[in-house]
PDB file of C-alpha atoms in Angstrom:
ATOM      1  CA  UNK A   1      35.429 -42.459   1.321  1.00 67.00           C
ATOM      2  CA  UNK A   2      37.848 -39.665   1.886  1.00 76.00           C
ATOM      3  CA  UNK A   3      39.226 -41.515   4.994  1.00 77.00           C
ATOM      4  CA  UNK A   4      40.067 -44.580   2.836  1.00 79.00           C
ATOM      5  CA  UNK A   5      41.758 -42.268   0.347  1.00 78.00           C
ATOM      6  CA  UNK A   6      43.695 -40.564   3.167  1.00 78.00           C
ATOM      7  CA  UNK A   7      44.723 -43.893   4.563  1.00 78.00           C
ATOM      8  CA  UNK A   8      46.757 -44.992   1.606  1.00 76.00           C
ATOM      9  CA  UNK A   9      48.544 -41.705   1.555  1.00 77.00           C
ATOM     10  CA  UNK A  10      52.105 -41.390   2.889  1.00 74.00           C
ATOM     11  CA  UNK A  11      52.925 -40.361   6.429  1.00 77.00           C
ATOM     12  CA  UNK A  12      54.336 -36.789   6.797  1.00 77.00           C
ATOM     13  CA  UNK A  13      58.091 -36.656   6.133  1.00 78.00           C
ATOM     14  CA  UNK A  14      59.576 -36.484   9.583  1.00 79.00           C
ATOM     15  CA  UNK A  15      62.735 -34.680   8.304  1.00 80.00           C
ATOM     16  CA  UNK A  16      60.609 -31.757   7.450  1.00 84.00           C
ATOM     17  CA  UNK A  17      60.059 -29.443  10.452  1.00 86.00           C
ATOM     18  CA  UNK A  18      57.000 -27.123  10.699  1.00 87.00           C
ATOM     19  CA  UNK A  19      57.581 -24.521   7.966  1.00 88.00           C
ATOM     20  CA  UNK A  20      56.107 -20.964   7.565  1.00 89.00           C
ATOM     21  CA  UNK A  21      55.994 -18.523   4.833  1.00 90.00           C
ATOM     22  CA  UNK A  22      59.089 -16.412   5.034  1.00 89.00           C
ATOM     23  CA  UNK A  23      61.306 -19.047   6.451  1.00 89.00           C
ATOM     24  CA  UNK A  24      64.887 -19.145   5.051  1.00 90.00           C
ATOM     25  CA  UNK A  25      65.329 -22.832   4.415  1.00 91.00           C
ATOM     26  CA  UNK A  26      67.898 -25.257   3.131  1.00 91.00           C
ATOM     27  CA  UNK A  27      66.188 -28.160   1.491  1.00 91.00           C
ATOM     28  CA  UNK A  28      68.439 -31.338   1.069  1.00 90.00           C
ATOM     29  CA  UNK A  29      66.974 -33.282  -1.893  1.00 88.00           C
ATOM     30  CA  UNK A  30      68.295 -36.855  -2.642  1.00 87.00           C
ATOM     31  CA  UNK A  31      68.878 -37.047  -6.552  1.00 86.00           C
ATOM     32  CA  UNK A  32      69.352 -40.368  -8.486  1.00 82.00           C
ATOM     33  CA  UNK A  33      71.818 -40.019 -11.418  1.00 78.00           C
ATOM     34  CA  UNK A  34      71.984 -43.428 -12.953  1.00 79.00           C
ATOM     35  CA  UNK A  35      72.846 -45.711 -10.137  1.00 83.00           C
ATOM     36  CA  UNK A  36      74.521 -42.989  -7.830  1.00 85.00           C
ATOM     37  CA  UNK A  37      72.583 -41.166  -5.375  1.00 84.00           C
ATOM     38  CA  UNK A  38      73.708 -37.642  -4.310  1.00 88.00           C
ATOM     39  CA  UNK A  39      72.252 -34.734  -2.211  1.00 89.00           C
ATOM     40  CA  UNK A  40      71.461 -31.525  -3.819  1.00 89.00           C
ATOM     41  CA  UNK A  41      70.791 -28.413  -1.738  1.00 89.00           C
ATOM     42  CA  UNK A  42      68.350 -25.559  -2.404  1.00 90.00           C
ATOM     43  CA  UNK A  43      68.508 -22.618  -0.275  1.00 91.00           C
ATOM     44  CA  UNK A  44      65.874 -19.933  -0.319  1.00 91.00           C
ATOM     45  CA  UNK A  45      62.765 -18.411   1.187  1.00 91.00           C
ATOM     46  CA  UNK A  46      59.460 -20.287   1.582  1.00 92.00           C
ATOM     47  CA  UNK A  47      57.076 -18.136  -0.251  1.00 92.00           C
ATOM     48  CA  UNK A  48      53.983 -20.464   0.042  1.00 91.00           C
ATOM     49  CA  UNK A  49      52.611 -23.579   1.578  1.00 92.00           C
ATOM     50  CA  UNK A  50      49.802 -25.636   0.085  1.00 90.00           C
ATOM     51  CA  UNK A  51      47.777 -28.276   1.750  1.00 87.00           C
ATOM     52  CA  UNK A  52      46.165 -31.308  -0.028  1.00 81.00           C
ATOM     53  CA  UNK A  53      47.358 -34.701   1.464  1.00 81.00           C
ATOM     54  CA  UNK A  54      49.920 -36.244  -0.545  1.00 83.00           C
ATOM     55  CA  UNK A  55      49.975 -33.331  -2.731  1.00 85.00           C
ATOM     56  CA  UNK A  56      50.842 -30.879   0.087  1.00 87.00           C
ATOM     57  CA  UNK A  57      53.834 -28.795  -1.057  1.00 89.00           C
ATOM     58  CA  UNK A  58      55.835 -25.723  -0.497  1.00 91.00           C
ATOM     59  CA  UNK A  59      57.625 -23.405  -2.690  1.00 93.00           C
ATOM     60  CA  UNK A  60      61.059 -21.918  -2.134  1.00 92.00           C
ATOM     61  CA  UNK A  61      62.338 -18.855  -3.770  1.00 91.00           C
ATOM     62  CA  UNK A  62      66.012 -18.009  -4.196  1.00 89.00           C
ATOM     63  CA  UNK A  63      67.793 -15.574  -6.265  1.00 88.00           C
ATOM     64  CA  UNK A  64      70.312 -17.041  -8.587  1.00 86.00           C
ATOM     65  CA  UNK A  65      73.159 -15.024 -10.282  1.00 83.00           C
ATOM     66  CA  UNK A  66      72.257 -11.841 -12.137  1.00 83.00           C
ATOM     67  CA  UNK A  67      69.231 -11.343  -9.804  1.00 80.00           C
ATOM     68  CA  UNK A  68      67.192 -13.963 -11.554  1.00 87.00           C
ATOM     69  CA  UNK A  69      64.631 -15.480  -9.288  1.00 88.00           C
ATOM     70  CA  UNK A  70      64.312 -19.346  -9.171  1.00 91.00           C
ATOM     71  CA  UNK A  71      61.401 -20.991  -7.623  1.00 92.00           C
ATOM     72  CA  UNK A  72      61.122 -24.571  -6.847  1.00 92.00           C
ATOM     73  CA  UNK A  73      58.235 -26.491  -5.440  1.00 92.00           C
ATOM     74  CA  UNK A  74      58.812 -29.582  -3.236  1.00 90.00           C
ATOM     75  CA  UNK A  75      56.232 -32.109  -2.077  1.00 89.00           C
ATOM     76  CA  UNK A  76      55.905 -31.926   1.705  1.00 88.00           C
ATOM     77  CA  UNK A  77      55.596 -35.786   2.055  1.00 87.00           C
ATOM     78  CA  UNK A  78      58.198 -36.712  -0.523  1.00 85.00           C
ATOM     79  CA  UNK A  79      60.596 -39.298   0.799  1.00 85.00           C
ATOM     80  CA  UNK A  80      63.214 -37.887  -1.441  1.00 86.00           C
ATOM     81  CA  UNK A  81      63.687 -34.889   0.733  1.00 87.00           C
ATOM     82  CA  UNK A  82      66.607 -35.849   3.112  1.00 86.00           C
ATOM     83  CA  UNK A  83      66.088 -33.017   5.468  1.00 87.00           C
ATOM     84  CA  UNK A  84      65.103 -29.222   5.513  1.00 90.00           C
ATOM     85  CA  UNK A  85      66.924 -26.785   7.836  1.00 89.00           C
ATOM     86  CA  UNK A  86      65.290 -23.620   8.837  1.00 90.00           C
ATOM     87  CA  UNK A  87      68.063 -20.993   9.073  1.00 88.00           C
ATOM     88  CA  UNK A  88      65.906 -17.914   9.832  1.00 88.00           C
ATOM     89  CA  UNK A  89      62.351 -17.244  10.573  1.00 89.00           C
ATOM     90  CA  UNK A  90      60.844 -13.806   9.183  1.00 89.00           C
ATOM     91  CA  UNK A  91      57.934 -11.477  10.307  1.00 89.00           C
ATOM     92  CA  UNK A  92      55.564 -11.568   7.575  1.00 88.00           C
ATOM     93  CA  UNK A  93      52.098 -10.554   7.251  1.00 90.00           C
ATOM     94  CA  UNK A  94      50.742 -12.676   4.453  1.00 90.00           C
ATOM     95  CA  UNK A  95      50.445 -16.412   3.677  1.00 91.00           C
ATOM     96  CA  UNK A  96      51.545 -16.116   0.102  1.00 91.00           C
ATOM     97  CA  UNK A  97      54.746 -14.085  -0.409  1.00 91.00           C
ATOM     98  CA  UNK A  98      54.149 -13.446  -4.038  1.00 91.00           C
ATOM     99  CA  UNK A  99      55.018  -9.831  -3.810  1.00 90.00           C
ATOM    100  CA  UNK A 100      58.887 -10.877  -3.486  1.00 89.00           C
ATOM    101  CA  UNK A 101      58.602 -11.591  -7.151  1.00 88.00           C
ATOM    102  CA  UNK A 102      58.635  -8.095  -8.131  1.00 88.00           C
ATOM    103  CA  UNK A 103      61.418  -7.222  -5.686  1.00 86.00           C
ATOM    104  CA  UNK A 104      65.048  -7.373  -5.963  1.00 83.00           C
ATOM    105  CA  UNK A 105      68.111  -6.387  -3.662  1.00 82.00           C
ATOM    106  CA  UNK A 106      67.468  -4.286  -0.596  1.00 82.00           C
ATOM    107  CA  UNK A 107      63.551  -4.226  -0.999  1.00 82.00           C
ATOM    108  CA  UNK A 108      63.339  -8.027  -0.995  1.00 80.00           C
ATOM    109  CA  UNK A 109      64.610  -8.433   2.398  1.00 81.00           C
ATOM    110  CA  UNK A 110      62.335  -9.724   5.239  1.00 83.00           C
ATOM    111  CA  UNK A 111      62.472  -8.668   8.863  1.00 83.00           C
ATOM    112  CA  UNK A 112      63.456 -11.260  11.228  1.00 81.00           C
ATOM    113  CA  UNK A 113      60.948 -12.704  13.713  1.00 79.00           C
ATOM    114  CA  UNK A 114      61.758 -11.789  17.253  1.00 77.00           C
ATOM    115  CA  UNK A 115      61.088 -14.825  19.698  1.00 70.00           C
ATOM    116  CA  UNK A 116      58.678 -13.980  22.322  1.00 63.00           C
TER     117      UNK A 116
ATOM    118  CA  UNK B   1      41.905 -68.698 -15.104  1.00 76.00           C
ATOM    119  CA  UNK B   2      39.044 -66.322 -14.582  1.00 83.00           C
ATOM    120  CA  UNK B   3      39.793 -62.624 -13.504  1.00 87.00           C
ATOM    121  CA  UNK B   4      37.226 -60.086 -13.077  1.00 88.00           C
ATOM    122  CA  UNK B   5      35.839 -57.809 -10.342  1.00 90.00           C
ATOM    123  CA  UNK B   6      32.987 -55.388  -9.930  1.00 92.00           C
ATOM    124  CA  UNK B   7      34.096 -52.301  -7.741  1.00 92.00           C
ATOM    125  CA  UNK B   8      33.337 -48.769  -6.704  1.00 92.00           C
ATOM    126  CA  UNK B   9      35.429 -45.854  -7.475  1.00 93.00           C
ATOM    127  CA  UNK B  10      36.532 -44.035  -4.253  1.00 91.00           C
ATOM    128  CA  UNK B  11      38.629 -41.140  -5.706  1.00 90.00           C
ATOM    129  CA  UNK B  12      42.002 -40.171  -6.834  1.00 90.00           C
ATOM    130  CA  UNK B  13      45.169 -39.237  -4.985  1.00 88.00           C
ATOM    131  CA  UNK B  14      48.929 -39.601  -5.508  1.00 88.00           C
ATOM    132  CA  UNK B  15      51.402 -42.143  -3.780  1.00 87.00           C
ATOM    133  CA  UNK B  16      55.145 -42.343  -3.662  1.00 86.00           C
ATOM    134  CA  UNK B  17      56.939 -45.326  -5.265  1.00 84.00           C
ATOM    135  CA  UNK B  18      60.013 -46.787  -4.021  1.00 80.00           C
ATOM    136  CA  UNK B  19      62.029 -44.109  -5.883  1.00 79.00           C
ATOM    137  CA  UNK B  20      60.136 -41.427  -4.262  1.00 81.00           C
ATOM    138  CA  UNK B  21      58.317 -40.569  -7.438  1.00 85.00           C
ATOM    139  CA  UNK B  22      54.804 -39.350  -7.076  1.00 87.00           C
ATOM    140  CA  UNK B  23      52.402 -41.377  -9.121  1.00 90.00           C
ATOM    141  CA  UNK B  24      48.561 -40.584  -9.663  1.00 92.00           C
ATOM    142  CA  UNK B  25      46.445 -43.340  -8.700  1.00 91.00           C
ATOM    143  CA  UNK B  26      42.566 -43.947  -8.713  1.00 92.00           C
ATOM    144  CA  UNK B  27      41.496 -46.079  -5.759  1.00 91.00           C
ATOM    145  CA  UNK B  28      38.736 -48.636  -6.318  1.00 92.00           C
ATOM    146  CA  UNK B  29      36.924 -50.537  -3.654  1.00 90.00           C
ATOM    147  CA  UNK B  30      37.174 -53.981  -5.464  1.00 87.00           C
ATOM    148  CA  UNK B  31      34.998 -56.635  -4.336  1.00 76.00           C
ATOM    149  CA  UNK B  32      34.435 -58.798  -2.449  1.00 87.00           C
ATOM    150  CA  UNK B  33      32.289 -60.287  -5.120  1.00 88.00           C
ATOM    151  CA  UNK B  34      30.197 -63.420  -5.007  1.00 89.00           C
ATOM    152  CA  UNK B  35      29.427 -65.733  -7.801  1.00 89.00           C
ATOM    153  CA  UNK B  36      25.670 -65.717  -8.195  1.00 87.00           C
ATOM    154  CA  UNK B  37      25.121 -67.550 -11.330  1.00 87.00           C
ATOM    155  CA  UNK B  38      27.226 -69.815 -13.828  1.00 88.00           C
ATOM    156  CA  UNK B  39      25.884 -69.783 -17.338  1.00 87.00           C
ATOM    157  CA  UNK B  40      26.396 -72.871 -19.281  1.00 87.00           C
ATOM    158  CA  UNK B  41      26.460 -73.498 -22.981  1.00 87.00           C
ATOM    159  CA  UNK B  42      24.202 -76.453 -22.529  1.00 89.00           C
ATOM    160  CA  UNK B  43      21.506 -74.460 -20.969  1.00 89.00           C
ATOM    161  CA  UNK B  44      22.189 -70.848 -21.877  1.00 88.00           C
ATOM    162  CA  UNK B  45      23.931 -71.152 -25.147  1.00 91.00           C
ATOM    163  CA  UNK B  46      26.860 -69.205 -24.024  1.00 89.00           C
ATOM    164  CA  UNK B  47      29.173 -69.357 -20.954  1.00 88.00           C
ATOM    165  CA  UNK B  48      29.755 -66.720 -18.448  1.00 89.00           C
ATOM    166  CA  UNK B  49      30.057 -66.077 -14.719  1.00 89.00           C
ATOM    167  CA  UNK B  50      27.732 -63.727 -12.898  1.00 89.00           C
ATOM    168  CA  UNK B  51      29.233 -61.717 -10.222  1.00 89.00           C
ATOM    169  CA  UNK B  52      27.471 -59.795  -7.470  1.00 89.00           C
ATOM    170  CA  UNK B  53      28.883 -56.779  -5.452  1.00 89.00           C
ATOM    171  CA  UNK B  54      27.759 -54.419  -2.875  1.00 85.00           C
ATOM    172  CA  UNK B  55      26.005 -55.876   0.166  1.00 83.00           C
ATOM    173  CA  UNK B  56      22.739 -54.305   1.118  1.00 85.00           C
ATOM    174  CA  UNK B  57      19.892 -54.791   3.569  1.00 84.00           C
ATOM    175  CA  UNK B  58      17.761 -57.713   2.620  1.00 82.00           C
ATOM    176  CA  UNK B  59      14.474 -55.643   2.453  1.00 83.00           C
ATOM    177  CA  UNK B  60      15.839 -53.396  -0.079  1.00 84.00           C
ATOM    178  CA  UNK B  61      15.772 -56.248  -2.682  1.00 83.00           C
ATOM    179  CA  UNK B  62      12.599 -57.026  -4.830  1.00 83.00           C
ATOM    180  CA  UNK B  63      11.147 -60.619  -4.616  1.00 84.00           C
ATOM    181  CA  UNK B  64      12.514 -61.454  -8.049  1.00 83.00           C
ATOM    182  CA  UNK B  65      16.109 -60.432  -6.907  1.00 84.00           C
ATOM    183  CA  UNK B  66      15.675 -62.454  -3.720  1.00 84.00           C
ATOM    184  CA  UNK B  67      14.765 -65.558  -5.659  1.00 83.00           C
ATOM    185  CA  UNK B  68      17.536 -65.172  -7.961  1.00 84.00           C
ATOM    186  CA  UNK B  69      20.124 -64.827  -5.104  1.00 84.00           C
ATOM    187  CA  UNK B  70      18.602 -67.548  -3.108  1.00 82.00           C
ATOM    188  CA  UNK B  71      19.935 -70.155  -5.527  1.00 81.00           C
ATOM    189  CA  UNK B  72      23.370 -69.428  -3.961  1.00 82.00           C
ATOM    190  CA  UNK B  73      24.390 -68.613  -0.312  1.00 79.00           C
ATOM    191  CA  UNK B  74      25.586 -65.225  -1.244  1.00 78.00           C
ATOM    192  CA  UNK B  75      24.472 -62.327   0.804  1.00 82.00           C
ATOM    193  CA  UNK B  76      22.006 -59.809  -0.532  1.00 84.00           C
ATOM    194  CA  UNK B  77      23.841 -57.813  -3.208  1.00 85.00           C
ATOM    195  CA  UNK B  78      23.142 -54.552  -5.066  1.00 87.00           C
ATOM    196  CA  UNK B  79      24.818 -55.094  -8.389  1.00 89.00           C
ATOM    197  CA  UNK B  80      25.168 -58.068 -10.632  1.00 89.00           C
ATOM    198  CA  UNK B  81      27.200 -58.255 -13.835  1.00 90.00           C
ATOM    199  CA  UNK B  82      28.264 -61.142 -16.180  1.00 90.00           C
ATOM    200  CA  UNK B  83      31.616 -61.753 -17.359  1.00 90.00           C
ATOM    201  CA  UNK B  84      32.148 -63.959 -20.479  1.00 89.00           C
ATOM    202  CA  UNK B  85      34.335 -66.643 -19.743  1.00 86.00           C
ATOM    203  CA  UNK B  86      34.777 -70.314 -20.542  1.00 83.00           C
ATOM    204  CA  UNK B  87      37.888 -71.141 -18.416  1.00 82.00           C
ATOM    205  CA  UNK B  88      36.979 -71.003 -14.775  1.00 79.00           C
ATOM    206  CA  UNK B  89      36.477 -73.388 -12.030  1.00 81.00           C
ATOM    207  CA  UNK B  90      33.892 -71.292  -9.872  1.00 82.00           C
ATOM    208  CA  UNK B  91      30.750 -72.456  -8.350  1.00 81.00           C
ATOM    209  CA  UNK B  92      27.625 -70.471  -7.219  1.00 83.00           C
ATOM    210  CA  UNK B  93      28.388 -68.864  -3.883  1.00 80.00           C
ATOM    211  CA  UNK B  94      32.206 -68.473  -4.412  1.00 83.00           C
ATOM    212  CA  UNK B  95      33.870 -65.437  -3.116  1.00 85.00           C
ATOM    213  CA  UNK B  96      36.111 -63.363  -5.416  1.00 87.00           C
ATOM    214  CA  UNK B  97      38.453 -60.862  -3.944  1.00 87.00           C
ATOM    215  CA  UNK B  98      41.154 -58.513  -5.043  1.00 87.00           C
ATOM    216  CA  UNK B  99      44.065 -61.079  -4.577  1.00 85.00           C
ATOM    217  CA  UNK B 100      43.106 -62.184  -8.181  1.00 85.00           C
ATOM    218  CA  UNK B 101      45.387 -59.240  -9.316  1.00 88.00           C
ATOM    219  CA  UNK B 102      48.809 -58.578  -8.578  1.00 87.00           C
ATOM    220  CA  UNK B 103      50.999 -55.453  -8.477  1.00 88.00           C
ATOM    221  CA  UNK B 104      52.351 -54.244 -11.825  1.00 88.00           C
ATOM    222  CA  UNK B 105      49.565 -56.234 -13.656  1.00 90.00           C
ATOM    223  CA  UNK B 106      47.675 -54.461 -16.602  1.00 92.00           C
ATOM    224  CA  UNK B 107      43.903 -54.172 -16.362  1.00 92.00           C
ATOM    225  CA  UNK B 108      40.895 -52.622 -18.130  1.00 93.00           C
ATOM    226  CA  UNK B 109      38.632 -50.588 -15.938  1.00 93.00           C
ATOM    227  CA  UNK B 110      35.282 -50.084 -17.354  1.00 94.00           C
ATOM    228  CA  UNK B 111      32.833 -47.436 -16.085  1.00 93.00           C
ATOM    229  CA  UNK B 112      30.066 -45.004 -16.919  1.00 94.00           C
ATOM    230  CA  UNK B 113      31.550 -41.463 -17.749  1.00 93.00           C
ATOM    231  CA  UNK B 114      30.316 -38.435 -16.126  1.00 94.00           C
ATOM    232  CA  UNK B 115      27.263 -37.103 -17.945  1.00 93.00           C
ATOM    233  CA  UNK B 116      27.736 -33.721 -19.545  1.00 94.00           C
ATOM    234  CA  UNK B 117      24.173 -33.224 -20.900  1.00 94.00           C
ATOM    235  CA  UNK B 118      23.510 -31.815 -24.398  1.00 96.00           C
ATOM    236  CA  UNK B 119      26.928 -30.588 -25.425  1.00 93.00           C
ATOM    237  CA  UNK B 120      28.077 -28.458 -28.557  1.00 92.00           C
ATOM    238  CA  UNK B 121      30.533 -29.667 -31.026  1.00 92.00           C
ATOM    239  CA  UNK B 122      33.381 -27.718 -29.553  1.00 93.00           C
ATOM    240  CA  UNK B 123      33.189 -29.546 -26.254  1.00 93.00           C
ATOM    241  CA  UNK B 124      31.906 -32.952 -27.691  1.00 94.00           C
ATOM    242  CA  UNK B 125      34.168 -33.374 -30.548  1.00 94.00           C
ATOM    243  CA  UNK B 126      36.915 -30.773 -29.994  1.00 93.00           C
ATOM    244  CA  UNK B 127      35.945 -28.605 -32.912  1.00 92.00           C
ATOM    245  CA  UNK B 128      37.711 -25.250 -33.220  1.00 91.00           C
ATOM    246  CA  UNK B 129      34.809 -23.134 -33.449  1.00 87.00           C
ATOM    247  CA  UNK B 130      34.667 -19.926 -35.537  1.00 87.00           C
ATOM    248  CA  UNK B 131      36.889 -16.795 -35.436  1.00 89.00           C
ATOM    249  CA  UNK B 132      36.277 -14.157 -32.789  1.00 89.00           C
ATOM    250  CA  UNK B 133      36.989 -11.232 -35.049  1.00 89.00           C
ATOM    251  CA  UNK B 134      36.783 -10.212 -38.697  1.00 90.00           C
ATOM    252  CA  UNK B 135      33.245  -9.210 -38.700  1.00 86.00           C
ATOM    253  CA  UNK B 136      31.855 -12.499 -37.053  1.00 86.00           C
ATOM    254  CA  UNK B 137      28.942 -12.624 -34.959  1.00 85.00           C
ATOM    255  CA  UNK B 138      27.387 -15.574 -33.019  1.00 87.00           C
ATOM    256  CA  UNK B 139      29.908 -17.957 -34.667  1.00 88.00           C
ATOM    257  CA  UNK B 140      32.372 -18.554 -31.899  1.00 89.00           C
ATOM    258  CA  UNK B 141      31.287 -22.088 -31.035  1.00 90.00           C
ATOM    259  CA  UNK B 142      29.401 -22.910 -34.168  1.00 89.00           C
ATOM    260  CA  UNK B 143      29.771 -26.283 -35.878  1.00 89.00           C
ATOM    261  CA  UNK B 144      30.553 -24.871 -39.317  1.00 87.00           C
ATOM    262  CA  UNK B 145      29.544 -26.596 -42.496  1.00 86.00           C
ATOM    263  CA  UNK B 146      28.042 -29.905 -42.283  1.00 87.00           C
ATOM    264  CA  UNK B 147      28.656 -30.973 -45.811  1.00 83.00           C
ATOM    265  CA  UNK B 148      28.658 -30.282 -49.533  1.00 85.00           C
ATOM    266  CA  UNK B 149      25.564 -29.030 -51.526  1.00 82.00           C
ATOM    267  CA  UNK B 150      24.023 -30.402 -54.676  1.00 80.00           C
ATOM    268  CA  UNK B 151      26.710 -33.138 -55.198  1.00 80.00           C
ATOM    269  CA  UNK B 152      25.474 -35.091 -52.234  1.00 84.00           C
ATOM    270  CA  UNK B 153      22.377 -33.173 -51.243  1.00 85.00           C
ATOM    271  CA  UNK B 154      22.458 -34.804 -47.745  1.00 88.00           C
ATOM    272  CA  UNK B 155      24.402 -34.814 -44.524  1.00 89.00           C
ATOM    273  CA  UNK B 156      26.480 -37.945 -44.096  1.00 90.00           C
ATOM    274  CA  UNK B 157      25.611 -40.526 -41.425  1.00 92.00           C
ATOM    275  CA  UNK B 158      27.712 -40.155 -38.403  1.00 91.00           C
ATOM    276  CA  UNK B 159      28.614 -36.418 -39.151  1.00 92.00           C
ATOM    277  CA  UNK B 160      30.001 -35.069 -35.679  1.00 92.00           C
ATOM    278  CA  UNK B 161      27.323 -32.719 -34.385  1.00 93.00           C
ATOM    279  CA  UNK B 162      25.949 -31.436 -31.002  1.00 93.00           C
ATOM    280  CA  UNK B 163      24.269 -33.884 -28.829  1.00 93.00           C
ATOM    281  CA  UNK B 164      24.160 -35.831 -25.581  1.00 95.00           C
ATOM    282  CA  UNK B 165      27.709 -36.337 -24.176  1.00 94.00           C
ATOM    283  CA  UNK B 166      28.879 -38.481 -21.346  1.00 92.00           C
ATOM    284  CA  UNK B 167      26.964 -40.950 -19.335  1.00 92.00           C
ATOM    285  CA  UNK B 168      28.265 -43.680 -21.605  1.00 92.00           C
ATOM    286  CA  UNK B 169      30.278 -46.995 -21.045  1.00 93.00           C
ATOM    287  CA  UNK B 170      33.951 -46.144 -21.282  1.00 93.00           C
ATOM    288  CA  UNK B 171      37.015 -48.357 -20.766  1.00 92.00           C
ATOM    289  CA  UNK B 172      40.277 -47.224 -19.519  1.00 92.00           C
ATOM    290  CA  UNK B 173      42.403 -49.802 -21.274  1.00 92.00           C
ATOM    291  CA  UNK B 174      45.796 -51.090 -20.102  1.00 92.00           C
ATOM    292  CA  UNK B 175      46.145 -49.443 -16.722  1.00 93.00           C
ATOM    293  CA  UNK B 176      48.655 -50.571 -14.238  1.00 91.00           C
ATOM    294  CA  UNK B 177      47.782 -51.927 -10.727  1.00 92.00           C
ATOM    295  CA  UNK B 178      50.014 -50.126  -8.340  1.00 90.00           C
ATOM    296  CA  UNK B 179      48.240 -51.089  -5.024  1.00 87.00           C
ATOM    297  CA  UNK B 180      46.530 -54.133  -3.821  1.00 89.00           C
ATOM    298  CA  UNK B 181      45.224 -54.225  -0.193  1.00 86.00           C
ATOM    299  CA  UNK B 182      43.438 -57.586   0.440  1.00 86.00           C
ATOM    300  CA  UNK B 183      42.607 -56.850   3.858  1.00 85.00           C
ATOM    301  CA  UNK B 184      40.422 -53.765   2.948  1.00 86.00           C
ATOM    302  CA  UNK B 185      39.572 -54.832  -0.693  1.00 89.00           C
ATOM    303  CA  UNK B 186      41.332 -51.929  -2.170  1.00 89.00           C
ATOM    304  CA  UNK B 187      42.973 -51.606  -5.590  1.00 90.00           C
ATOM    305  CA  UNK B 188      44.882 -48.684  -6.797  1.00 91.00           C
ATOM    306  CA  UNK B 189      45.387 -48.109 -10.565  1.00 92.00           C
ATOM    307  CA  UNK B 190      47.821 -45.689 -12.127  1.00 93.00           C
ATOM    308  CA  UNK B 191      45.945 -42.740 -13.822  1.00 92.00           C
ATOM    309  CA  UNK B 192      42.269 -41.844 -13.984  1.00 93.00           C
ATOM    310  CA  UNK B 193      39.224 -44.124 -14.390  1.00 93.00           C
ATOM    311  CA  UNK B 194      35.978 -43.316 -16.069  1.00 93.00           C
ATOM    312  CA  UNK B 195      32.978 -42.017 -13.959  1.00 92.00           C
ATOM    313  CA  UNK B 196      32.274 -40.322 -10.826  1.00 92.00           C
ATOM    314  CA  UNK B 197      33.276 -40.954  -7.276  1.00 91.00           C
ATOM    315  CA  UNK B 198      31.140 -43.867  -5.837  1.00 90.00           C
ATOM    316  CA  UNK B 199      30.539 -45.048  -9.519  1.00 91.00           C
ATOM    317  CA  UNK B 200      30.296 -48.717 -10.314  1.00 92.00           C
ATOM    318  CA  UNK B 201      33.434 -49.974 -12.169  1.00 93.00           C
ATOM    319  CA  UNK B 202      34.262 -53.333 -13.747  1.00 93.00           C
ATOM    320  CA  UNK B 203      37.892 -54.672 -13.684  1.00 92.00           C
ATOM    321  CA  UNK B 204      39.079 -57.018 -16.238  1.00 91.00           C
ATOM    322  CA  UNK B 205      42.544 -58.323 -17.331  1.00 90.00           C
ATOM    323  CA  UNK B 206      43.744 -56.064 -20.194  1.00 90.00           C
ATOM    324  CA  UNK B 207      42.790 -57.133 -23.563  1.00 88.00           C
ATOM    325  CA  UNK B 208      45.454 -55.321 -25.482  1.00 86.00           C
ATOM    326  CA  UNK B 209      48.899 -55.299 -23.721  1.00 76.00           C
TER     327      UNK B 209
END
């Protein structure tokens, strides 16, 4: 029965590359305002990835003005995501980077991943 | 026109509509159903259509079930349900499939809710229970008062009290059909539907739209 369920779910969005926790990404989201469509960007660090078919999602955290953290969760298969650009990969030792929530400024930096 | 189907609940997931909005759906394996009997007012004093659903091995049926199904050329079926209707042009043996229902149509989905066993009043009727503090003991999930004293000297009929919960016929009314797959006999409705996965459900056009 699960196969039938999976078969009606959407295919993975091809505009989203393989993401990992700690990636600095720029998410381009299509937003409808009345009849007009525009692209909204959201730039931040991927702090978690969740599996689960059509409900698979990832959360991006960025620091807005005054050091206030903003987190936004996107559905991995949403057709609304125009593209996701990975700008930097970080070396992290956890799957969920919730520790970033308590950190600000210098301590919230992540070390860049060195390519082998 | 007759509209009605027997189906099996497959489970829930979500799909994206054309705007990219995620909508929760329940997937139902709806049909194919076969007409196994037509009830007529002249003979049975009421009119209805009996549908069968769920093909099984021939040897799983009892002699009585076999004899009943032999009157039509339908395959051996596990479930039989009647749909009260006067207005139909079906004959015994006819096949009824999901293409009866279209996208965007409103339907009622009837199922048997998950059994909760003997449940207290907090779970069963949404009572608030008693206070946690102020010297209370053993009162947190209690029913409370069940009525007045000498004025009535009895408990009113229908008073909400602990008891068996669930495992009852429940209708999900006015749910929207958002997916129809005639090839695989699948139907997706928005939102939830009573019962567990694999449970039997009946799909009818919505009574209240």
